[in-house]
Short mmCIF file of N, CA and C in Angstrom, two decimals:
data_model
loop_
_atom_site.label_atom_id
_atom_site.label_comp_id
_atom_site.label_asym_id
_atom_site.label_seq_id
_atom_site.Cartn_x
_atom_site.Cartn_y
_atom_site.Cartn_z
N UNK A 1 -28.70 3.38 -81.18
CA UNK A 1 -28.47 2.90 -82.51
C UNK A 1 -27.83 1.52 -82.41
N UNK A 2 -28.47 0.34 -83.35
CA UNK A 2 -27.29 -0.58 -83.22
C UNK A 2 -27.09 -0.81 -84.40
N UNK A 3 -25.77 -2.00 -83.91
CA UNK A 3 -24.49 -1.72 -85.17
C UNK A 3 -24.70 -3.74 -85.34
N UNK A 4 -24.77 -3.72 -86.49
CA UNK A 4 -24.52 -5.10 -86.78
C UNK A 4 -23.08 -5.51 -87.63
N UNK A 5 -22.24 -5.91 -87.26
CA UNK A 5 -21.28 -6.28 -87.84
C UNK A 5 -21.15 -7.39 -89.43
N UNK A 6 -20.76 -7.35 -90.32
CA UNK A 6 -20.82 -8.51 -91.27
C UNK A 6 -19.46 -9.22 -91.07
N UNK A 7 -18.66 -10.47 -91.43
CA UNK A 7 -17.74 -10.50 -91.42
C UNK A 7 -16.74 -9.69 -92.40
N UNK A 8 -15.32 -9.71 -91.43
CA UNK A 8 -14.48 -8.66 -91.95
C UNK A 8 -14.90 -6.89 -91.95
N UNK A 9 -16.36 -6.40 -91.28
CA UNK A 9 -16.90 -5.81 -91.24
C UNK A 9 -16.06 -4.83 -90.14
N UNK A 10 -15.45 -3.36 -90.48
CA UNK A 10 -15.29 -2.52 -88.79
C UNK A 10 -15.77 -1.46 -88.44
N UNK A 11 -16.24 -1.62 -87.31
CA UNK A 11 -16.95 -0.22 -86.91
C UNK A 11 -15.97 1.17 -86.39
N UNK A 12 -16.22 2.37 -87.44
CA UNK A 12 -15.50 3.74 -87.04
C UNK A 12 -15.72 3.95 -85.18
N UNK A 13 -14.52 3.57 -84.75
CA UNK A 13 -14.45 3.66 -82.99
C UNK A 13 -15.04 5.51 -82.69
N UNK A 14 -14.61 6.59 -83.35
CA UNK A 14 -15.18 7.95 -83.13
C UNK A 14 -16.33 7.90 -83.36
N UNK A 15 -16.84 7.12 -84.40
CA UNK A 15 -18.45 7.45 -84.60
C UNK A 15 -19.18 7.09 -83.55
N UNK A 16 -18.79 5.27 -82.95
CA UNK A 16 -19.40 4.84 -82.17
C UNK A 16 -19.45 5.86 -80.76
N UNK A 17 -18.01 6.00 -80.32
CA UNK A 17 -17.82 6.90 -79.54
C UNK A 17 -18.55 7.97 -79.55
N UNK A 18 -19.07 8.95 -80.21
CA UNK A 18 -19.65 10.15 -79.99
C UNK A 18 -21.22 9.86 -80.06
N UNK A 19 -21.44 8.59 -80.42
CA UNK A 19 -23.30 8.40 -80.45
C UNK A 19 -23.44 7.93 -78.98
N UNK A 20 -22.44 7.28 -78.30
CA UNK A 20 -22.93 6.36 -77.41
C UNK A 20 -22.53 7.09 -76.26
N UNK A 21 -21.82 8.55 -76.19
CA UNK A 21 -20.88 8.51 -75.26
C UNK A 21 -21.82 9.59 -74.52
N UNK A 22 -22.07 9.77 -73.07
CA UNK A 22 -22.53 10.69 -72.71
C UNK A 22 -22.20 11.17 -71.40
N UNK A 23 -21.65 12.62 -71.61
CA UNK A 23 -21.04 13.07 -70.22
C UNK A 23 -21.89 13.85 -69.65
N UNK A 24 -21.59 13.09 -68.29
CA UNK A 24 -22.09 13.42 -67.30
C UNK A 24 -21.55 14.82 -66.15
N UNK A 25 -22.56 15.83 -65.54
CA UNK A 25 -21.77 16.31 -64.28
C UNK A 25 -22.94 16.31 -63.18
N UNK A 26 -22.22 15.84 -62.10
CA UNK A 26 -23.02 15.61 -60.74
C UNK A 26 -22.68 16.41 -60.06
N UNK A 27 -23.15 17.21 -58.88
CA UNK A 27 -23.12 17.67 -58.34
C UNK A 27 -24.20 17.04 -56.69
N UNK A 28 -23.79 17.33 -55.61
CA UNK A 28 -24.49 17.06 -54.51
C UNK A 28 -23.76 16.41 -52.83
N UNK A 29 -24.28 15.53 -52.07
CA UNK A 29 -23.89 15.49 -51.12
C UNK A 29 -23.98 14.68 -50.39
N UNK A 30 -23.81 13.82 -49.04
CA UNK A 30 -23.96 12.79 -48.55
C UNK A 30 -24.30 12.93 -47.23
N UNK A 31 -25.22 12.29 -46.83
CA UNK A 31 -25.71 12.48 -45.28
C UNK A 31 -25.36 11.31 -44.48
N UNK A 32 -24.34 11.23 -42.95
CA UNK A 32 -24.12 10.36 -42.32
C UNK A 32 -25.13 9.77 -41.52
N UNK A 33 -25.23 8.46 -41.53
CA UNK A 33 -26.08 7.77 -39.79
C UNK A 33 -25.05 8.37 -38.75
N UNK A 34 -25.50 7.66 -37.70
CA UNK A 34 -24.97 8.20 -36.17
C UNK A 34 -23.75 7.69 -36.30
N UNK A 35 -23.54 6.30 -37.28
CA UNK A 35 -22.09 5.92 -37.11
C UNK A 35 -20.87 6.52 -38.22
N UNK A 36 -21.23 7.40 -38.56
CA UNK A 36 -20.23 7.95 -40.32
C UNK A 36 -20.68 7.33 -41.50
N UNK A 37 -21.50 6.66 -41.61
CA UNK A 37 -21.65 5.75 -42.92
C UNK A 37 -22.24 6.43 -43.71
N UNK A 38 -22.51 6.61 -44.59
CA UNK A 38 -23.23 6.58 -45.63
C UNK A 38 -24.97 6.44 -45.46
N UNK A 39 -25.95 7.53 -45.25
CA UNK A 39 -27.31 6.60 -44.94
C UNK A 39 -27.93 7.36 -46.04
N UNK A 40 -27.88 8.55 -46.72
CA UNK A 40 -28.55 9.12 -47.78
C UNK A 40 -27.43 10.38 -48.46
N UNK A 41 -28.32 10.27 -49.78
CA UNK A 41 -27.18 11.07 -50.78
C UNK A 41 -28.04 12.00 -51.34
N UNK A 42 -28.27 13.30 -51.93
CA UNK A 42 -29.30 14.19 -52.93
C UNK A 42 -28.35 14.70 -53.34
N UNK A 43 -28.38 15.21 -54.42
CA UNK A 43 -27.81 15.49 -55.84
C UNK A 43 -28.46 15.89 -57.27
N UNK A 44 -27.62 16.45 -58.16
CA UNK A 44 -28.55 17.05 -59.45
C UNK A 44 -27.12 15.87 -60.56
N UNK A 45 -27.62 15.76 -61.33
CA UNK A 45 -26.72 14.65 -62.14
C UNK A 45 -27.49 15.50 -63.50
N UNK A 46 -26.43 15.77 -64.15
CA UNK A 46 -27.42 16.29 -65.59
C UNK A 46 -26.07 16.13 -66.69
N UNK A 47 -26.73 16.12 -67.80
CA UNK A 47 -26.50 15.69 -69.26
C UNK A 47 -25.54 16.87 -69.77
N UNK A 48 -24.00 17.06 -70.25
CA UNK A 48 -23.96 18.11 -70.68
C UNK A 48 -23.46 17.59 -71.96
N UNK A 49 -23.58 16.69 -72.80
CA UNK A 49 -22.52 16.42 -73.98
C UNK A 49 -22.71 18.17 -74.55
N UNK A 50 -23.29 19.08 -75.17
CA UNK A 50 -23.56 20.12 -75.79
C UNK A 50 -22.57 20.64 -75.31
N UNK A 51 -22.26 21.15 -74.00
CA UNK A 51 -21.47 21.75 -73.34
C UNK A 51 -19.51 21.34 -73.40
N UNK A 52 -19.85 20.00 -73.55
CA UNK A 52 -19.04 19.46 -73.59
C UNK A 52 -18.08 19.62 -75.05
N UNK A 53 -18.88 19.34 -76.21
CA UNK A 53 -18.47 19.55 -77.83
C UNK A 53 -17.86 21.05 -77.70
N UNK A 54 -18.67 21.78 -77.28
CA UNK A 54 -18.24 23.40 -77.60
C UNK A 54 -16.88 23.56 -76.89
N UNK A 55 -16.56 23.21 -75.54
CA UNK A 55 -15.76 23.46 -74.67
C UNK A 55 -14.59 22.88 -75.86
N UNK A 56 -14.77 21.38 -75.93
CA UNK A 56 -13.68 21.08 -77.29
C UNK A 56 -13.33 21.76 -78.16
N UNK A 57 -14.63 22.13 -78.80
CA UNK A 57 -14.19 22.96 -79.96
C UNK A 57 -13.63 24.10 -79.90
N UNK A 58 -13.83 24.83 -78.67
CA UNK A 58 -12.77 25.97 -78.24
C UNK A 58 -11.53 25.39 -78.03
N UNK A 59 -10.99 24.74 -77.44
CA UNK A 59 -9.77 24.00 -77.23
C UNK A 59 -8.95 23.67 -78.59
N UNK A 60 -9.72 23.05 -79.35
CA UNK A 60 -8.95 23.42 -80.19
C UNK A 60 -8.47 24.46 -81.72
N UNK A 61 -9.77 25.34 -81.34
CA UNK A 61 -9.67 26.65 -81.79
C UNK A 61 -8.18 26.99 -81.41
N UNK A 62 -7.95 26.65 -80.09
CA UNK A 62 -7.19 27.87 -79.55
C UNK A 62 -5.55 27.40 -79.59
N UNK A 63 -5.78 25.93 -80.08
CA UNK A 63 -3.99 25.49 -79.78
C UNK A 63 -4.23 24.92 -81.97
N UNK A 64 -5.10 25.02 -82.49
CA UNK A 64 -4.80 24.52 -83.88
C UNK A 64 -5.20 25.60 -84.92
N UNK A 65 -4.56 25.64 -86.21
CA UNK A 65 -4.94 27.06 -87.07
C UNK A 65 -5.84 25.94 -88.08
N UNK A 66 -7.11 26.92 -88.21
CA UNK A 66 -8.05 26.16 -88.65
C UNK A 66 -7.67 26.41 -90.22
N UNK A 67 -6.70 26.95 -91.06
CA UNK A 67 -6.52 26.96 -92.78
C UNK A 67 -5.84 25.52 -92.56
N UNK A 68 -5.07 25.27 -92.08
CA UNK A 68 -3.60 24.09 -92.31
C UNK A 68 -4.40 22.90 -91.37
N UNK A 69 -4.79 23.34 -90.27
CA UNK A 69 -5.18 21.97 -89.58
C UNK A 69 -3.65 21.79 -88.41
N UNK A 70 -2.72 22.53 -88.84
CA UNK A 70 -1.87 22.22 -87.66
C UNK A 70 -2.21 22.98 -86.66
N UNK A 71 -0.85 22.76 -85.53
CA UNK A 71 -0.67 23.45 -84.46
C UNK A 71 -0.82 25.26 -84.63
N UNK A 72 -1.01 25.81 -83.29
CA UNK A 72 -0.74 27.29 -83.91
C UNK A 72 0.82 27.46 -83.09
N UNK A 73 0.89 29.01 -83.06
CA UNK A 73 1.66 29.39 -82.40
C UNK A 73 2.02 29.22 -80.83
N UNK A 74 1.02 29.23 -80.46
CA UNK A 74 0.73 29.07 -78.79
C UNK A 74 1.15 27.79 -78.25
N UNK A 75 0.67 26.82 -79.02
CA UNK A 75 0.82 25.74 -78.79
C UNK A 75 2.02 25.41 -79.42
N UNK A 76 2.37 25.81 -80.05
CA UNK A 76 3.98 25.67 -80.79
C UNK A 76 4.98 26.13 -79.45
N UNK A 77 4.90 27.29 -78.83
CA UNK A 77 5.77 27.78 -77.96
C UNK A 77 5.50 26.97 -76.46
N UNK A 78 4.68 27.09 -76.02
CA UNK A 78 4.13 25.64 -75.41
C UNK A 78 5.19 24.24 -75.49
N UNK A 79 5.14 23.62 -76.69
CA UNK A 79 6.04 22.85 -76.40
C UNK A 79 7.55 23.18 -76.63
N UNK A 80 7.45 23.82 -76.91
CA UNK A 80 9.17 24.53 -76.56
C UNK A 80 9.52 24.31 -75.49
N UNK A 81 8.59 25.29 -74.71
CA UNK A 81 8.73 25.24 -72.74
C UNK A 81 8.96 23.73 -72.68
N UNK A 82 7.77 23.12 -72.71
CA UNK A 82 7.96 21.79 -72.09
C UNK A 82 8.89 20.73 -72.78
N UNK A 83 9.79 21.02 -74.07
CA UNK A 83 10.72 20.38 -74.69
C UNK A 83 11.81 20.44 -73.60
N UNK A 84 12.09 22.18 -74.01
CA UNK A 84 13.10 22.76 -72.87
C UNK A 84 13.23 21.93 -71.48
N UNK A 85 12.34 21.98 -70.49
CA UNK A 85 12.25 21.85 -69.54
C UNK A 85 12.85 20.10 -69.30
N UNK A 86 12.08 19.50 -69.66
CA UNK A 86 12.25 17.91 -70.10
C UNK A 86 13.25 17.47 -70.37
N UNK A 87 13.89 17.99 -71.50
CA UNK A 87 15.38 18.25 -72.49
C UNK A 87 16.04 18.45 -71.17
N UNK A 88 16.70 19.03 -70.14
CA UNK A 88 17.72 19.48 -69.70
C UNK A 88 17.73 18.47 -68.33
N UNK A 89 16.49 17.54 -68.17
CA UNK A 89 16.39 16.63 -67.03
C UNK A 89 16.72 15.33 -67.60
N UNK A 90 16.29 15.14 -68.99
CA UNK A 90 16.49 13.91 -69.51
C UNK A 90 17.92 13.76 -70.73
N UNK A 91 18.45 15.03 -70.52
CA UNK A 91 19.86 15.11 -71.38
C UNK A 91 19.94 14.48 -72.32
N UNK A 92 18.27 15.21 -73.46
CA UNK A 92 18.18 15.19 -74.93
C UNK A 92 18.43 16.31 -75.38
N UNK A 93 18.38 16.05 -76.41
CA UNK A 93 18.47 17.10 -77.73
C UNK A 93 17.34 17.41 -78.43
N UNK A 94 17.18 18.64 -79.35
CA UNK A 94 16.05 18.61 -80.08
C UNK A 94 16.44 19.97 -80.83
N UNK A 95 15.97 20.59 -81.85
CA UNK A 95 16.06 21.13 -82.73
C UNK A 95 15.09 22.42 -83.09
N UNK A 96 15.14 23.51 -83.23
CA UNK A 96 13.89 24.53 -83.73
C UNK A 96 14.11 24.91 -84.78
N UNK A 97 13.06 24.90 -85.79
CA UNK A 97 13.51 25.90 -87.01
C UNK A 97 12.36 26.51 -87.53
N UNK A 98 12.93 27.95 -87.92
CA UNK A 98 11.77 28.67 -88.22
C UNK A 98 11.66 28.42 -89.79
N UNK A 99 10.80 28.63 -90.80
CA UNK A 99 10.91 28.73 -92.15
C UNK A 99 9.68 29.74 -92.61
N UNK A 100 10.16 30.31 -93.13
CA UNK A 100 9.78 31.62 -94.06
C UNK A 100 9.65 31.31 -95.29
N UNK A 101 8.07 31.58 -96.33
CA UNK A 101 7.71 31.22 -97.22
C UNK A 101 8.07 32.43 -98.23
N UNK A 102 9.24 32.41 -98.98
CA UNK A 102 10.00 33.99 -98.91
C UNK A 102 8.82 34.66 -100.37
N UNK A 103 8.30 36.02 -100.38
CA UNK A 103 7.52 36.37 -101.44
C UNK A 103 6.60 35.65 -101.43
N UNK A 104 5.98 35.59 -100.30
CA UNK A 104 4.08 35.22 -100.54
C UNK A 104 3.20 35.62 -100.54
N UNK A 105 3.36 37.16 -100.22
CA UNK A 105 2.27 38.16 -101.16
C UNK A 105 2.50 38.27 -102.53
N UNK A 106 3.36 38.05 -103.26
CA UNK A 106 3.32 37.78 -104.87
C UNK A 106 1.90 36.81 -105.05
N UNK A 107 2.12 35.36 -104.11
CA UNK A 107 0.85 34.50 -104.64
C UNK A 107 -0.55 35.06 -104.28
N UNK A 108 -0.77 35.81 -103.75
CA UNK A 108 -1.78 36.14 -103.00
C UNK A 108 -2.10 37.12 -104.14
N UNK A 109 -0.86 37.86 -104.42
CA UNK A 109 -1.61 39.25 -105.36
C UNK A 109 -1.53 38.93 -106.89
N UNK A 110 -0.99 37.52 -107.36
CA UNK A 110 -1.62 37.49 -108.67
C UNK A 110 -2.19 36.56 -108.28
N UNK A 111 -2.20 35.60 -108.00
CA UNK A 111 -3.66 34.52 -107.73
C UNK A 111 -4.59 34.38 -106.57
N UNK A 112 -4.50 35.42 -105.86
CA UNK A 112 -5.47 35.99 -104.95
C UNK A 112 -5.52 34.81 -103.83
N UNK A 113 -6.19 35.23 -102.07
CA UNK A 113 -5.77 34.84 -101.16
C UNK A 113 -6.13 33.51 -101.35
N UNK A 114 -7.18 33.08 -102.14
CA UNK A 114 -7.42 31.56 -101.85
C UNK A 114 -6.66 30.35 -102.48
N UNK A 115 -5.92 30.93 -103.74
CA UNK A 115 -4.56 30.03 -104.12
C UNK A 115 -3.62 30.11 -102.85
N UNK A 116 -2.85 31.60 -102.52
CA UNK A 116 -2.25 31.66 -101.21
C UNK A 116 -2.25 30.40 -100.15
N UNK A 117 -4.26 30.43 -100.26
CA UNK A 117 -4.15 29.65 -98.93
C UNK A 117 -4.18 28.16 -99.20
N UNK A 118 -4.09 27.75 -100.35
CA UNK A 118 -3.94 26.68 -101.32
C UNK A 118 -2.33 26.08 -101.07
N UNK A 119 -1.45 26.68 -101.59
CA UNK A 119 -0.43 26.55 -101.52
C UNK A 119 0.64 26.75 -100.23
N UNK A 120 0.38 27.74 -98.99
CA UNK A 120 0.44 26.90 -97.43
C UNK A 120 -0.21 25.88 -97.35
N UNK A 121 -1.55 25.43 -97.55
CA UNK A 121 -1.57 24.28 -96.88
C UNK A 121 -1.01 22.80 -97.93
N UNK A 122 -0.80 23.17 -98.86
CA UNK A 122 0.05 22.04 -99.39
C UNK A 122 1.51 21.77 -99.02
N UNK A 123 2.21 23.02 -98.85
CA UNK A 123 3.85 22.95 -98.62
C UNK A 123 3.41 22.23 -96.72
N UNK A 124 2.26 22.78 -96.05
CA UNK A 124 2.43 22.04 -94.56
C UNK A 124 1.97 20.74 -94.89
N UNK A 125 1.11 20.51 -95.95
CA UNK A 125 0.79 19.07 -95.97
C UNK A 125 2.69 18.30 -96.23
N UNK A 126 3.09 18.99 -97.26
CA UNK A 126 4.50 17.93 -98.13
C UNK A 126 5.44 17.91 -96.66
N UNK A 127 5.43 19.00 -96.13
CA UNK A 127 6.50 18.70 -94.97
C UNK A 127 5.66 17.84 -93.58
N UNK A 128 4.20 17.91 -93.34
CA UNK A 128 4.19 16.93 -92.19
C UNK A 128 4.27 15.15 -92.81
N UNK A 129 4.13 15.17 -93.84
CA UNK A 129 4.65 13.90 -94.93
C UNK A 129 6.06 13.46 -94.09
N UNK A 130 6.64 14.61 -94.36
CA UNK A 130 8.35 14.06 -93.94
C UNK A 130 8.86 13.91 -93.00
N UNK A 131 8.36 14.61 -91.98
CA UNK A 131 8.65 14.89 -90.62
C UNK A 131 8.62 13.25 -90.15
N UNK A 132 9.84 12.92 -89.06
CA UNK A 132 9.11 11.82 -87.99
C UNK A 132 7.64 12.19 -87.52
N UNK A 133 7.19 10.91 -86.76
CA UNK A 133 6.18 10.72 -86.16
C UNK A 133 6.11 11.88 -84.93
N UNK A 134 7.51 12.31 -84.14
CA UNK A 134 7.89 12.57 -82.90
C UNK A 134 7.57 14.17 -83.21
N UNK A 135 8.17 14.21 -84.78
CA UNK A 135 8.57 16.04 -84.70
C UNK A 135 7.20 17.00 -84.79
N UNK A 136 7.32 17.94 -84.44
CA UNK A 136 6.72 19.01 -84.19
C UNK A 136 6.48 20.06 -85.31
N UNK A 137 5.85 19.94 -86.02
CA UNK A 137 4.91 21.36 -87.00
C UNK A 137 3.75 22.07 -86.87
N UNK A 138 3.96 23.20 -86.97
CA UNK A 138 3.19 24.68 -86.53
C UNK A 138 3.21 25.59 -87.14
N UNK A 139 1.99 25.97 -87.65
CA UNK A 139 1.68 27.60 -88.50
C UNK A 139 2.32 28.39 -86.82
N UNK A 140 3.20 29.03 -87.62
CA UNK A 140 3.50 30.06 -86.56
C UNK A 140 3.22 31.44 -86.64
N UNK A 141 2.81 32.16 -88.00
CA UNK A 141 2.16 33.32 -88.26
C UNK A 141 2.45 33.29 -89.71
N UNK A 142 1.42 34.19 -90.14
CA UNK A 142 1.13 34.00 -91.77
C UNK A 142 1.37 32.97 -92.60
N UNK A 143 2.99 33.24 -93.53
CA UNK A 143 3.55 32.38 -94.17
C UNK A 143 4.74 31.67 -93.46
N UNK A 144 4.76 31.59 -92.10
CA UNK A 144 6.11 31.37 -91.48
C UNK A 144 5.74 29.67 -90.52
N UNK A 145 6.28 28.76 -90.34
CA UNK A 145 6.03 27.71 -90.06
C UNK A 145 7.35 27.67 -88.99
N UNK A 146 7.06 26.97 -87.80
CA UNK A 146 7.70 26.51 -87.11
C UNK A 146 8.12 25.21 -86.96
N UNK A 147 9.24 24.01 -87.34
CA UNK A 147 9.16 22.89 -87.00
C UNK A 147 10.50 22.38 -85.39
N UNK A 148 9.77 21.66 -85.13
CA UNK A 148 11.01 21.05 -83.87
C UNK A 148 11.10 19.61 -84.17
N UNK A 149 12.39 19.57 -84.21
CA UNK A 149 12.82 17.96 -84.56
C UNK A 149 13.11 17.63 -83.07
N UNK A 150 12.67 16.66 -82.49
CA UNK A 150 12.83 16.20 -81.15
C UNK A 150 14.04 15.09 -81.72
N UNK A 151 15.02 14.58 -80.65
CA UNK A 151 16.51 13.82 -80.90
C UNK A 151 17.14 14.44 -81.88
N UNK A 152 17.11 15.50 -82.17
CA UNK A 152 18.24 15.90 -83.25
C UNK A 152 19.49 16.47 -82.67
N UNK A 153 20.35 16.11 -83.32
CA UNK A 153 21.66 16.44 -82.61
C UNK A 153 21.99 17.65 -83.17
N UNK A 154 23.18 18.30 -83.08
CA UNK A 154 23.76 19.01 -83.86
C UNK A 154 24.14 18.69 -85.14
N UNK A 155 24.85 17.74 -85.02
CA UNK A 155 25.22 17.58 -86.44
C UNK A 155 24.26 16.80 -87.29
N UNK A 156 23.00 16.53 -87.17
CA UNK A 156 22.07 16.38 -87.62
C UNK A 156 21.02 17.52 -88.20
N UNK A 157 21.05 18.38 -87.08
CA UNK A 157 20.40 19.74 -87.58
C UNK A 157 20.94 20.44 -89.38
N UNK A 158 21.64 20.23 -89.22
CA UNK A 158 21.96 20.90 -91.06
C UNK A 158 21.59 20.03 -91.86
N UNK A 159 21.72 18.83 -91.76
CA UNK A 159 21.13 17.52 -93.12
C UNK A 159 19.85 17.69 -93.21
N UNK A 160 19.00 18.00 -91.87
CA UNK A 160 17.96 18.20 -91.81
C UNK A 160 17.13 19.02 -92.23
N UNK A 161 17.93 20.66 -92.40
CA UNK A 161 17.03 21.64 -92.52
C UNK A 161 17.29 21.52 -94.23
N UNK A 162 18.33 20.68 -94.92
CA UNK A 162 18.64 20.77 -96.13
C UNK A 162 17.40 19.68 -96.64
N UNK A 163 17.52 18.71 -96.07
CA UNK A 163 16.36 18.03 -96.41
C UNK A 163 15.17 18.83 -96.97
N UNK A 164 14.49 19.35 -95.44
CA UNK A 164 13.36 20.09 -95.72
C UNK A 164 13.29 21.44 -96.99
N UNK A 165 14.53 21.78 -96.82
CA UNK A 165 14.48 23.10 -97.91
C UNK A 165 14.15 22.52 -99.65
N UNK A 166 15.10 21.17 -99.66
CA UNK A 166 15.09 21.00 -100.95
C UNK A 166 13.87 19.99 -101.34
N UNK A 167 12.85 19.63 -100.36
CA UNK A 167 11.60 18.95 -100.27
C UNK A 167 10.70 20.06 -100.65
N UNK A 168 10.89 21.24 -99.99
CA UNK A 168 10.06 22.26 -100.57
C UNK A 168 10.39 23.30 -102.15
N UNK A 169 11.50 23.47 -102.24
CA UNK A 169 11.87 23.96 -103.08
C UNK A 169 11.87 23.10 -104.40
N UNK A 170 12.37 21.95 -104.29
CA UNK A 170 11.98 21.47 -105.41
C UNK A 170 9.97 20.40 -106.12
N UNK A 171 10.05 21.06 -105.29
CA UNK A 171 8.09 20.81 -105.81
C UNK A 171 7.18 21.53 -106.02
N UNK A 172 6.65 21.28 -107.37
CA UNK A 172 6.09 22.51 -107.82
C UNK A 172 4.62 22.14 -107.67
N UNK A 173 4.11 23.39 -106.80
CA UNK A 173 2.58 23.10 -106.44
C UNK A 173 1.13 23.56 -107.13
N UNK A 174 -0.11 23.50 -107.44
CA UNK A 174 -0.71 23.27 -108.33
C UNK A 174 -1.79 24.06 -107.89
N UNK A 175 -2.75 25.15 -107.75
CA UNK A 175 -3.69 25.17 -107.79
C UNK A 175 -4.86 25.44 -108.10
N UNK A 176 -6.29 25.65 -107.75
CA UNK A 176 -7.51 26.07 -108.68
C UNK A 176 -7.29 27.61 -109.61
N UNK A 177 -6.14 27.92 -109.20
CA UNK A 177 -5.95 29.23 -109.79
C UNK A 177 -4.56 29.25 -111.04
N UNK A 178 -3.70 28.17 -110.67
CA UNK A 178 -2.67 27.55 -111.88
C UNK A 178 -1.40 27.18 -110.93
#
């Protein structure tokens, strides 16, 4: 495909990327002359992008919850470990908090699961809004969200979780169902 530019004109780098991009896997072997060199090579070289998309798309099946678009659980605890681990070599700080969407089978059972799932993914949209760039949000099961504030101190941790509570609590959310 080609791309003609106009001025001020930009080309989507993923689009280009996935038309142009093609992975390769080789497989095979090398045959020496009498002196070690290099004198002939046979091999199978073949095309897998197909192979390749799916393998992705499992990947991130498996670390993202496909209602919200965030992290899941796995991958939430995941970086815990490797917060943890990191944290105690590089003598930071960081923060976990769980949050509980309290009475959310009420939304589910008068405005049925697809408002439900309306209204998680808006409260994860309003809080990855707020979050630093650094911090960490994760569907962690059902209505329960996991966030990690990476550099948070202690005495930062309470301004913080007040923040988030009264970011959620005070916004009232909207959907195809009322």
């Amino acid at each position: 495909m080609n791309y003609e530019l106009r001025p001020g004109e930009a080309i989507n780098a993923d689009q280009v990327r996935s038309e142009f991009s093609v992975w390769l896997e080789d497989t095979g072997r090398w045959y020496p002359d009498e002196n070690g060199k290099p004198l002939r090579a046979e091999g199978v070289v073949r095309i897998i992008n197909e192979r390749r998309m799916r393998e992705e798309k499992l990947e991130r099946k498996s670390n993202y919850d496909d209602l919200t678009g965030l992290p899941n659980r796995r991958f939430l605890e995941e970086q815990i470990n490797r917060i943890s681990e990191t944290g105690l070599v590089a003598n930071s700080s960081a923060a976990f908090m769980m949050l509980s969407i309290c009475d959310f089978d009420r939304v589910n059972n008068t405005y049925g699961f697809s408002a439900g799932d309306e209204v998680l993914k808006k409260i994860a949209d309003n809080l990855a809004e707020m979050l630093r760039g650094e911090d960490i949000l994760a569907r962690f099961s059902g209505a329960k969200l996991g966030i990690i504030l990476k550099d948070c101190s202690n005495i930062e941790i309470f301004p913080a979780a007040q923040r988030i509570l009264s970011t959620i609590q005070g916004t009232l959310l909207h959907t195809s169902k009322g």
